[in-house]
Amino acid sequence: MTPPTYDGPPIFDGHNDTVLSMVKTGRSFFERSDAGHIDLPRARDGGLGGGFFAVYIPDPAPAAQDVRSRAATLESAMRRYEDQSTWPEPMPLEYAEAQAVDLLGRLLSIVETSDGQVAAVRAAAELQTCLDRGTFAMLLHFEGAEPLDPDGRALETFYAAGLRSVGLTHSRRNRYATGVPFKFPSSPDTGPGLTDLGRALVRQLNARRVMIDLSHINEKGFWDVAKISNAPLVCTHSNAHALSASARNLTDRQMDAIKDSRGIAGLNFHVGFLSAQGERSPDLPLTRMADHIEYMAERMGIDHVGLGSDFDGATMPSELRDAAGLPRLMAALRARGFTDGDLVKLAHGNWVRVLRETWGA
Ligand SMILES: [Zn+2]
């Protein structure tokens, strides 16, 4: 398929698993590939100006001791997370820290070897400058707080390395919080809220002005954070539960709380979180993505919706395929009647605004 020429606003995206996909396939960020969804050439084709790059720590598996084979088993691990009764025990801190150092180092190496084409952004003004100049903006994010110790020392180290966003948990449990299983249909109210250490971590992240991501957390945890956090509530990659009753999606009440806190939810492109039946078929029409955006914008207002693709970590609608297909999504949104101003907000404006309010600069 020939990539369409894109002349719309640059797109900044709330979630990808590109570093693990690179580990798994051995591909380079700088070379066009058929594997996965994001590399720099395809990002350029699709108007993707940057995004949240997740450091996700696969569970330690006795049979797969190196990071490459663990990444290869990610898909089977995801299936394991459908049922809470088969969840592994929380992983050891030392293991998670070592893995995070490795994966963060891989991301920072991309910046270092990019000849100025890629920058790690630590402030909203930096992000806006990158989007204006066409420098690809990488935001360093932890998907799961497993590498952070309760005393906050690792947070200081990782912050100095550029970490600016932390999801408290993936769809599993750790010492801070419990995530939702990948269950359909299911309410997101699937288990206990934050632990005492989890509440303390929210205060540490607030004090450091690091963004807190609530995309995988269960509903009790979500409301615990809503009660104590002083930052806008953010779900980087979650959809409307009313349209797709996955435990991973947001109820109307959760969306109201996001709006009231001046936060944001990013549209997840995973077919299973878009489909009304929870089906994981790539045949899902692209217009279904516009259905969710429309619903979220009606419920929360246009200022509180963004994109959170889950590129390189999920099954995309085949009409979109990868980052180079983003102009097709933008065209579908335009066809729904979103104005130029709306499209700027959806593409990146809302992310920049929420990051500025969260980070303070
Ligand atoms: Zn995720």
Tab-separated table of C-alpha atoms and ligand atoms in Angstrom:
chain	number	residue	atom	x	y	z
A	1	MET	CA	0.000	0.000	0.000
A	2	THR	CA	1.472	3.396	-0.960
A	3	PRO	CA	1.638	5.661	2.068
A	4	PRO	CA	-0.627	8.696	1.656
A	5	THR	CA	1.061	12.095	1.801
A	6	TYR	CA	0.299	13.726	5.125
A	7	ASP	CA	0.125	17.481	5.570
A	8	GLY	CA	-1.826	17.551	8.840
A	9	PRO	CA	-0.608	18.449	12.352
A	10	PRO	CA	2.287	16.361	13.759
A	11	ILE	CA	1.088	13.425	15.840
A	12	PHE	CA	2.331	12.714	19.348
A	13	ASP	CA	1.265	9.356	20.682
A	14	GLY	CA	0.623	8.171	24.248
A	15	HIS	CA	1.988	4.611	24.111
A	16	ASN	CA	4.249	2.233	22.238
A	17	ASP	CA	6.235	-0.916	23.007
A	18	THR	CA	8.786	-0.267	20.284
A	19	VAL	CA	11.888	-0.999	22.335
A	20	LEU	CA	10.701	-4.552	23.122
A	21	SER	CA	9.709	-5.076	19.487
A	22	MET	CA	13.231	-4.034	18.481
A	23	VAL	CA	14.732	-6.480	20.988
A	24	LYS	CA	12.472	-9.234	19.688
A	25	THR	CA	13.102	-8.674	15.970
A	26	GLY	CA	16.620	-7.229	16.045
A	27	ARG	CA	15.523	-4.351	13.776
A	28	SER	CA	16.969	-0.849	13.895
A	29	PHE	CA	14.908	2.244	14.715
A	30	PHE	CA	16.484	4.032	11.766
A	31	GLU	CA	15.710	1.487	9.030
A	32	ARG	CA	12.358	0.812	7.398
A	33	SER	CA	11.042	-2.596	8.374
A	34	ASP	CA	7.987	-4.751	7.736
A	35	ALA	CA	8.134	-5.956	11.320
A	36	GLY	CA	6.279	-4.123	14.079
A	37	HIS	CA	4.722	-0.696	13.687
A	38	ILE	CA	7.223	2.093	14.359
A	39	ASP	CA	10.598	2.983	12.906
A	40	LEU	CA	11.822	6.435	11.938
A	41	PRO	CA	11.053	6.141	8.182
A	42	ARG	CA	7.493	4.937	8.826
A	43	ALA	CA	7.019	7.603	11.519
A	44	ARG	CA	8.056	10.266	9.003
A	45	ASP	CA	5.626	8.874	6.404
A	46	GLY	CA	2.741	8.935	8.858
A	47	GLY	CA	3.352	12.317	10.477
A	48	LEU	CA	4.272	10.664	13.783
A	49	GLY	CA	6.388	13.258	15.586
A	50	GLY	CA	7.021	11.241	18.723
A	51	GLY	CA	5.448	9.507	21.651
A	52	PHE	CA	5.662	7.769	24.995
A	53	PHE	CA	8.219	4.940	24.740
A	54	ALA	CA	7.359	2.329	27.338
A	55	VAL	CA	9.852	0.381	29.387
A	56	TYR	CA	7.878	-2.768	30.144
A	57	ILE	CA	9.513	-5.526	32.155
A	58	PRO	CA	8.457	-9.032	31.068
A	59	ASP	CA	8.032	-11.427	33.967
A	60	PRO	CA	11.121	-13.495	34.723
A	61	ALA	CA	10.617	-16.925	33.181
A	62	PRO	CA	12.902	-19.749	34.257
A	63	ALA	CA	13.215	-21.059	30.684
A	64	ALA	CA	13.989	-17.694	29.131
A	65	GLN	CA	16.740	-15.885	30.922
A	66	ASP	CA	17.772	-13.267	28.352
A	67	VAL	CA	15.642	-10.275	27.418
A	68	ARG	CA	15.320	-11.339	23.791
A	69	SER	CA	13.637	-14.670	24.474
A	70	ARG	CA	11.489	-13.119	27.183
A	71	ALA	CA	10.200	-10.561	24.669
A	72	ALA	CA	9.409	-13.403	22.267
A	73	THR	CA	7.165	-14.965	24.867
A	74	LEU	CA	5.315	-11.680	25.463
A	75	GLU	CA	2.260	-12.782	23.511
A	76	SER	CA	1.821	-15.984	25.469
A	77	ALA	CA	2.391	-13.991	28.650
A	78	MET	CA	-0.424	-11.620	27.638
A	79	ARG	CA	-2.762	-14.586	27.379
A	80	ARG	CA	-1.718	-15.583	30.871
A	81	TYR	CA	-2.889	-12.188	32.139
A	82	GLU	CA	-6.482	-12.851	31.066
A	83	ASP	CA	-7.064	-14.745	34.269
A	84	GLN	CA	-5.980	-13.331	37.629
A	85	SER	CA	-5.685	-16.796	39.142
A	86	THR	CA	-2.674	-17.580	36.905
A	87	TRP	CA	-0.843	-14.291	37.484
A	88	PRO	CA	2.794	-14.692	38.477
A	89	GLU	CA	4.071	-13.441	41.807
A	90	PRO	CA	5.330	-9.830	41.819
A	91	MET	CA	8.868	-9.769	40.398
A	92	PRO	CA	11.964	-9.054	42.516
A	93	LEU	CA	13.069	-5.394	42.624
A	94	GLU	CA	16.685	-6.171	41.669
A	95	TYR	CA	15.564	-8.028	38.546
A	96	ALA	CA	13.184	-5.239	37.481
A	97	GLU	CA	15.807	-2.537	38.063
A	98	ALA	CA	18.389	-4.365	35.964
A	99	GLN	CA	15.912	-4.876	33.110
A	100	ALA	CA	14.854	-1.212	33.245
A	101	VAL	CA	18.486	-0.073	33.076
A	102	ASP	CA	18.948	-2.260	29.986
A	103	LEU	CA	15.781	-1.112	28.159
A	104	LEU	CA	16.181	2.566	29.079
A	105	GLY	CA	19.781	2.327	27.869
A	106	ARG	CA	18.570	0.981	24.529
A	107	LEU	CA	16.201	3.955	24.142
A	108	LEU	CA	18.866	6.476	25.140
A	109	SER	CA	21.233	4.856	22.629
A	110	ILE	CA	18.728	5.625	19.870
A	111	VAL	CA	18.833	9.305	20.856
A	112	GLU	CA	22.634	9.232	21.134
A	113	THR	CA	23.180	7.690	17.693
A	114	SER	CA	20.440	9.647	15.887
A	115	ASP	CA	22.546	12.586	14.724
A	116	GLY	CA	20.021	14.956	16.219
A	117	GLN	CA	17.012	13.305	14.564
A	118	VAL	CA	15.638	12.004	17.896
A	119	ALA	CA	15.485	13.770	21.281
A	120	ALA	CA	14.408	12.593	24.739
A	121	VAL	CA	11.940	15.227	25.952
A	122	ARG	CA	11.868	16.246	29.596
A	123	ALA	CA	9.729	19.414	29.389
A	124	ALA	CA	6.604	20.396	27.469
A	125	ALA	CA	8.400	23.319	25.806
A	126	GLU	CA	11.047	20.878	24.510
A	127	LEU	CA	8.305	18.649	23.156
A	128	GLN	CA	6.621	21.546	21.349
A	129	THR	CA	9.962	22.611	19.851
A	130	CYS	CA	10.589	19.056	18.608
A	131	LEU	CA	7.147	18.921	16.991
A	132	ASP	CA	7.675	22.339	15.362
A	133	ARG	CA	11.131	21.459	14.010
A	134	GLY	CA	10.495	17.842	13.054
A	135	THR	CA	12.840	16.330	15.635
A	136	PHE	CA	11.359	12.994	16.704
A	137	ALA	CA	10.346	13.314	20.389
A	138	MET	CA	10.837	10.358	22.698
A	139	LEU	CA	9.174	10.492	26.119
A	140	LEU	CA	10.618	7.927	28.537
A	141	HIS	CA	7.899	6.005	30.379
A	142	PHE	CA	7.692	2.993	32.705
A	143	GLU	CA	4.745	0.687	32.079
A	144	GLY	CA	4.644	-0.685	35.620
A	145	ALA	CA	6.473	0.680	38.680
A	146	GLU	CA	8.322	-2.578	39.407
A	147	PRO	CA	11.807	-1.005	38.939
A	148	LEU	CA	11.078	1.680	41.584
A	149	ASP	CA	12.007	1.000	45.210
A	150	PRO	CA	9.699	2.229	47.980
A	151	ASP	CA	12.301	4.709	49.282
A	152	GLY	CA	12.386	6.611	45.996
A	153	ARG	CA	16.116	6.260	45.291
A	154	ALA	CA	15.680	4.496	41.945
A	155	LEU	CA	13.145	7.176	40.983
A	156	GLU	CA	15.855	9.830	41.456
A	157	THR	CA	18.275	7.882	39.271
A	158	PHE	CA	15.771	7.143	36.525
A	159	TYR	CA	14.492	10.733	36.656
A	160	ALA	CA	18.017	11.972	36.055
A	161	ALA	CA	18.147	9.614	33.049
A	162	GLY	CA	15.011	11.264	31.647
A	163	LEU	CA	12.091	9.260	33.045
A	164	ARG	CA	9.000	11.537	33.089
A	165	SER	CA	6.011	9.161	33.196
A	166	VAL	CA	5.181	6.066	35.253
A	167	GLY	CA	2.256	3.658	34.945
A	168	LEU	CA	1.722	2.256	38.423
A	169	THR	CA	1.110	-1.260	37.142
A	170	HIS	CA	0.629	-3.331	33.994
A	171	SER	CA	-2.182	-5.920	33.921
A	172	ARG	CA	-0.744	-7.760	36.922
A	173	ARG	CA	-0.005	-6.986	40.554
A	174	ASN	CA	3.032	-5.433	42.175
A	175	ARG	CA	3.934	-3.931	45.545
A	176	TYR	CA	2.061	-0.722	44.715
A	177	ALA	CA	-1.111	-1.567	42.807
A	178	THR	CA	-3.128	-4.185	40.935
A	179	GLY	CA	-3.999	-4.078	37.248
A	180	VAL	CA	-7.042	-5.373	35.398
A	181	PRO	CA	-6.952	-8.783	33.705
A	182	PHE	CA	-7.423	-8.743	29.899
A	183	LYS	CA	-11.017	-9.912	30.300
A	184	PHE	CA	-14.038	-9.370	28.049
A	185	PRO	CA	-16.705	-8.539	28.900
A	186	SER	CA	-15.703	-7.251	32.297
A	187	SER	CA	-16.013	-4.229	34.527
A	188	PRO	CA	-12.625	-2.669	35.406
A	189	ASP	CA	-13.570	-3.184	39.071
A	190	THR	CA	-11.616	-6.412	39.454
A	191	GLY	CA	-9.641	-6.204	42.678
A	192	PRO	CA	-8.045	-4.236	45.512
A	193	GLY	CA	-6.909	-0.606	45.332
A	194	LEU	CA	-3.499	0.899	46.089
A	195	THR	CA	-1.329	-0.530	48.838
A	196	ASP	CA	0.180	1.800	51.470
A	197	LEU	CA	3.389	1.762	49.412
A	198	GLY	CA	1.305	2.638	46.348
A	199	ARG	CA	-0.120	5.704	48.076
A	200	ALA	CA	3.402	6.735	49.086
A	201	LEU	CA	4.598	6.276	45.491
A	202	VAL	CA	1.828	8.551	44.179
A	203	ARG	CA	3.069	11.256	46.581
A	204	GLN	CA	6.682	10.747	45.434
A	205	LEU	CA	5.674	11.004	41.771
A	206	ASN	CA	3.590	14.104	42.492
A	207	ALA	CA	6.508	15.706	44.356
A	208	ARG	CA	8.848	14.974	41.425
A	209	ARG	CA	6.125	16.068	38.976
A	210	VAL	CA	6.361	12.787	37.065
A	211	MET	CA	3.210	11.888	35.120
A	212	ILE	CA	1.158	9.029	36.594
A	213	ASP	CA	-0.458	6.727	34.018
A	214	LEU	CA	-3.586	4.829	35.058
A	215	SER	CA	-4.149	2.792	31.892
A	216	HIS	CA	-3.836	-0.736	33.318
A	217	ILE	CA	-4.854	-0.122	36.931
A	218	ASN	CA	-8.128	-1.546	38.242
A	219	GLU	CA	-11.013	0.731	39.154
A	220	LYS	CA	-10.395	0.856	42.926
A	221	GLY	CA	-6.788	1.857	42.261
A	222	PHE	CA	-7.966	4.515	39.815
A	223	TRP	CA	-10.236	6.092	42.435
A	224	ASP	CA	-7.503	5.894	45.104
A	225	VAL	CA	-5.188	7.879	42.835
A	226	ALA	CA	-7.995	10.313	41.951
A	227	LYS	CA	-8.394	10.976	45.689
A	228	ILE	CA	-4.744	11.682	46.540
A	229	SER	CA	-2.963	12.842	43.373
A	230	ASN	CA	-2.569	16.559	42.696
A	231	ALA	CA	-1.920	16.024	38.961
A	232	PRO	CA	-4.326	15.640	36.026
A	233	LEU	CA	-5.584	12.042	35.716
A	234	VAL	CA	-4.098	10.312	32.671
A	235	CYS	CA	-4.846	7.045	30.894
A	236	THR	CA	-2.300	6.925	28.087
A	237	HIS	CA	-3.900	4.052	26.127
A	238	SER	CA	-7.518	3.239	27.048
A	239	ASN	CA	-10.877	3.427	25.254
A	240	ALA	CA	-14.585	3.790	26.038
A	241	HIS	CA	-16.024	0.904	28.041
A	242	ALA	CA	-19.506	1.834	26.790
A	243	LEU	CA	-18.433	0.831	23.244
A	244	SER	CA	-16.166	-2.111	24.107
A	245	ALA	CA	-16.704	-3.717	27.511
A	246	SER	CA	-13.068	-4.705	28.130
A	247	ALA	CA	-11.713	-4.387	31.661
A	248	ARG	CA	-8.952	-2.256	30.033
A	249	ASN	CA	-11.408	0.473	28.984
A	250	LEU	CA	-12.793	3.455	30.893
A	251	THR	CA	-16.270	3.729	32.328
A	252	ASP	CA	-18.219	6.957	31.849
A	253	ARG	CA	-17.607	7.864	35.519
A	254	GLN	CA	-13.851	7.408	35.087
A	255	MET	CA	-13.944	9.633	32.020
A	256	ASP	CA	-15.851	12.286	33.989
A	257	ALA	CA	-13.092	12.231	36.627
A	258	ILE	CA	-10.407	12.578	33.935
A	259	LYS	CA	-12.222	15.594	32.514
A	260	ASP	CA	-12.712	17.190	35.960
A	261	SER	CA	-8.982	16.825	36.720
A	262	ARG	CA	-8.052	18.416	33.353
A	263	GLY	CA	-6.506	15.083	32.331
A	264	ILE	CA	-6.508	13.034	29.150
A	265	ALA	CA	-7.237	9.577	27.738
A	266	GLY	CA	-5.388	8.337	24.643
A	267	LEU	CA	-7.147	6.132	22.092
A	268	ASN	CA	-5.733	2.585	22.091
A	269	PHE	CA	-5.711	1.105	18.574
A	270	HIS	CA	-5.783	-2.545	19.741
A	271	VAL	CA	-8.691	-4.192	17.904
A	272	GLY	CA	-9.775	-6.104	21.025
A	273	PHE	CA	-10.275	-2.853	22.974
A	274	LEU	CA	-12.186	-1.229	20.076
A	275	SER	CA	-14.523	-4.052	19.045
A	276	ALA	CA	-18.039	-4.226	20.494
A	277	GLN	CA	-17.621	-8.003	20.861
A	278	GLY	CA	-14.025	-7.924	22.108
A	279	GLU	CA	-12.870	-9.699	18.942
A	280	ARG	CA	-9.164	-9.526	18.117
A	281	SER	CA	-9.522	-9.528	14.349
A	282	PRO	CA	-7.485	-7.021	12.277
A	283	ASP	CA	-10.483	-6.804	9.921
A	284	LEU	CA	-12.083	-4.332	12.321
A	285	PRO	CA	-12.945	-1.224	10.264
A	286	LEU	CA	-10.875	1.891	10.879
A	287	THR	CA	-14.082	3.868	11.382
A	288	ARG	CA	-14.444	2.043	14.717
A	289	MET	CA	-11.508	4.113	15.994
A	290	ALA	CA	-13.418	7.260	15.076
A	291	ASP	CA	-16.456	5.887	16.975
A	292	HIS	CA	-14.413	5.747	20.200
A	293	ILE	CA	-12.832	9.174	19.668
A	294	GLU	CA	-16.268	10.643	19.039
A	295	TYR	CA	-17.699	9.048	22.177
A	296	MET	CA	-14.754	10.136	24.344
A	297	ALA	CA	-14.853	13.680	22.975
A	298	GLU	CA	-18.605	13.892	23.630
A	299	ARG	CA	-18.206	12.612	27.176
A	300	MET	CA	-15.061	14.522	28.213
A	301	GLY	CA	-14.807	17.374	25.738
A	302	ILE	CA	-12.345	17.639	22.870
A	303	ASP	CA	-9.608	18.960	25.218
A	304	HIS	CA	-9.273	15.631	27.015
A	305	VAL	CA	-8.778	13.136	24.198
A	306	GLY	CA	-5.546	12.113	22.486
A	307	LEU	CA	-3.969	9.112	20.792
A	308	GLY	CA	-2.314	6.189	22.599
A	309	SER	CA	-1.766	3.674	19.810
A	310	ASP	CA	-0.116	0.729	21.608
A	311	PHE	CA	1.982	0.368	18.427
A	312	ASP	CA	4.382	-2.579	18.631
A	313	GLY	CA	2.419	-4.064	21.518
A	314	ALA	CA	-1.018	-4.828	20.079
A	315	THR	CA	-3.006	-5.946	17.024
A	316	MET	CA	-3.769	-3.019	14.708
A	317	PRO	CA	-6.740	-2.741	12.334
A	318	SER	CA	-5.299	-3.811	8.947
A	319	GLU	CA	-6.640	-0.611	7.330
A	320	LEU	CA	-4.222	1.313	9.567
A	321	ARG	CA	-1.411	-1.262	9.684
A	322	ASP	CA	1.380	0.809	11.266
A	323	ALA	CA	2.660	4.340	11.955
A	324	ALA	CA	2.701	5.114	8.226
A	325	GLY	CA	-1.091	4.591	8.212
A	326	LEU	CA	-1.861	7.368	10.723
A	327	PRO	CA	-3.007	9.792	7.980
A	328	ARG	CA	-5.861	7.367	7.267
A	329	LEU	CA	-7.050	7.734	10.873
A	330	MET	CA	-6.782	11.522	10.669
A	331	ALA	CA	-8.806	11.438	7.414
A	332	ALA	CA	-11.480	9.316	9.111
A	333	LEU	CA	-11.694	11.859	11.940
A	334	ARG	CA	-11.961	14.727	9.501
A	335	ALA	CA	-14.772	12.849	7.748
A	336	ARG	CA	-16.613	12.765	11.098
A	337	GLY	CA	-16.628	16.554	11.159
A	338	PHE	CA	-13.704	17.283	13.475
A	339	THR	CA	-12.334	20.737	12.587
A	340	ASP	CA	-8.691	21.673	11.908
A	341	GLY	CA	-8.492	23.024	15.465
A	342	ASP	CA	-9.917	19.785	16.884
A	343	LEU	CA	-7.427	17.720	14.893
A	344	VAL	CA	-4.478	19.727	16.257
A	345	LYS	CA	-5.715	19.026	19.797
A	346	LEU	CA	-6.250	15.311	19.111
A	347	ALA	CA	-2.949	14.945	17.255
A	348	HIS	CA	-0.711	16.481	19.935
A	349	GLY	CA	-2.091	19.695	21.461
A	350	ASN	CA	-3.851	18.015	24.362
A	351	TRP	CA	-0.807	15.899	25.244
A	352	VAL	CA	1.416	18.983	25.278
A	353	ARG	CA	-1.071	20.848	27.488
A	354	VAL	CA	-1.463	18.004	30.022
A	355	LEU	CA	2.301	17.405	30.160
A	356	ARG	CA	2.900	21.118	30.752
A	357	GLU	CA	0.404	21.162	33.625
A	358	THR	CA	1.840	17.954	35.097
A	359	TRP	CA	5.539	18.747	34.705
A	360	GLY	CA	5.215	22.472	35.384
A	361	ALA	CA	7.338	23.493	32.397
B	1	ZN	ZN	-0.351	-1.355	27.914
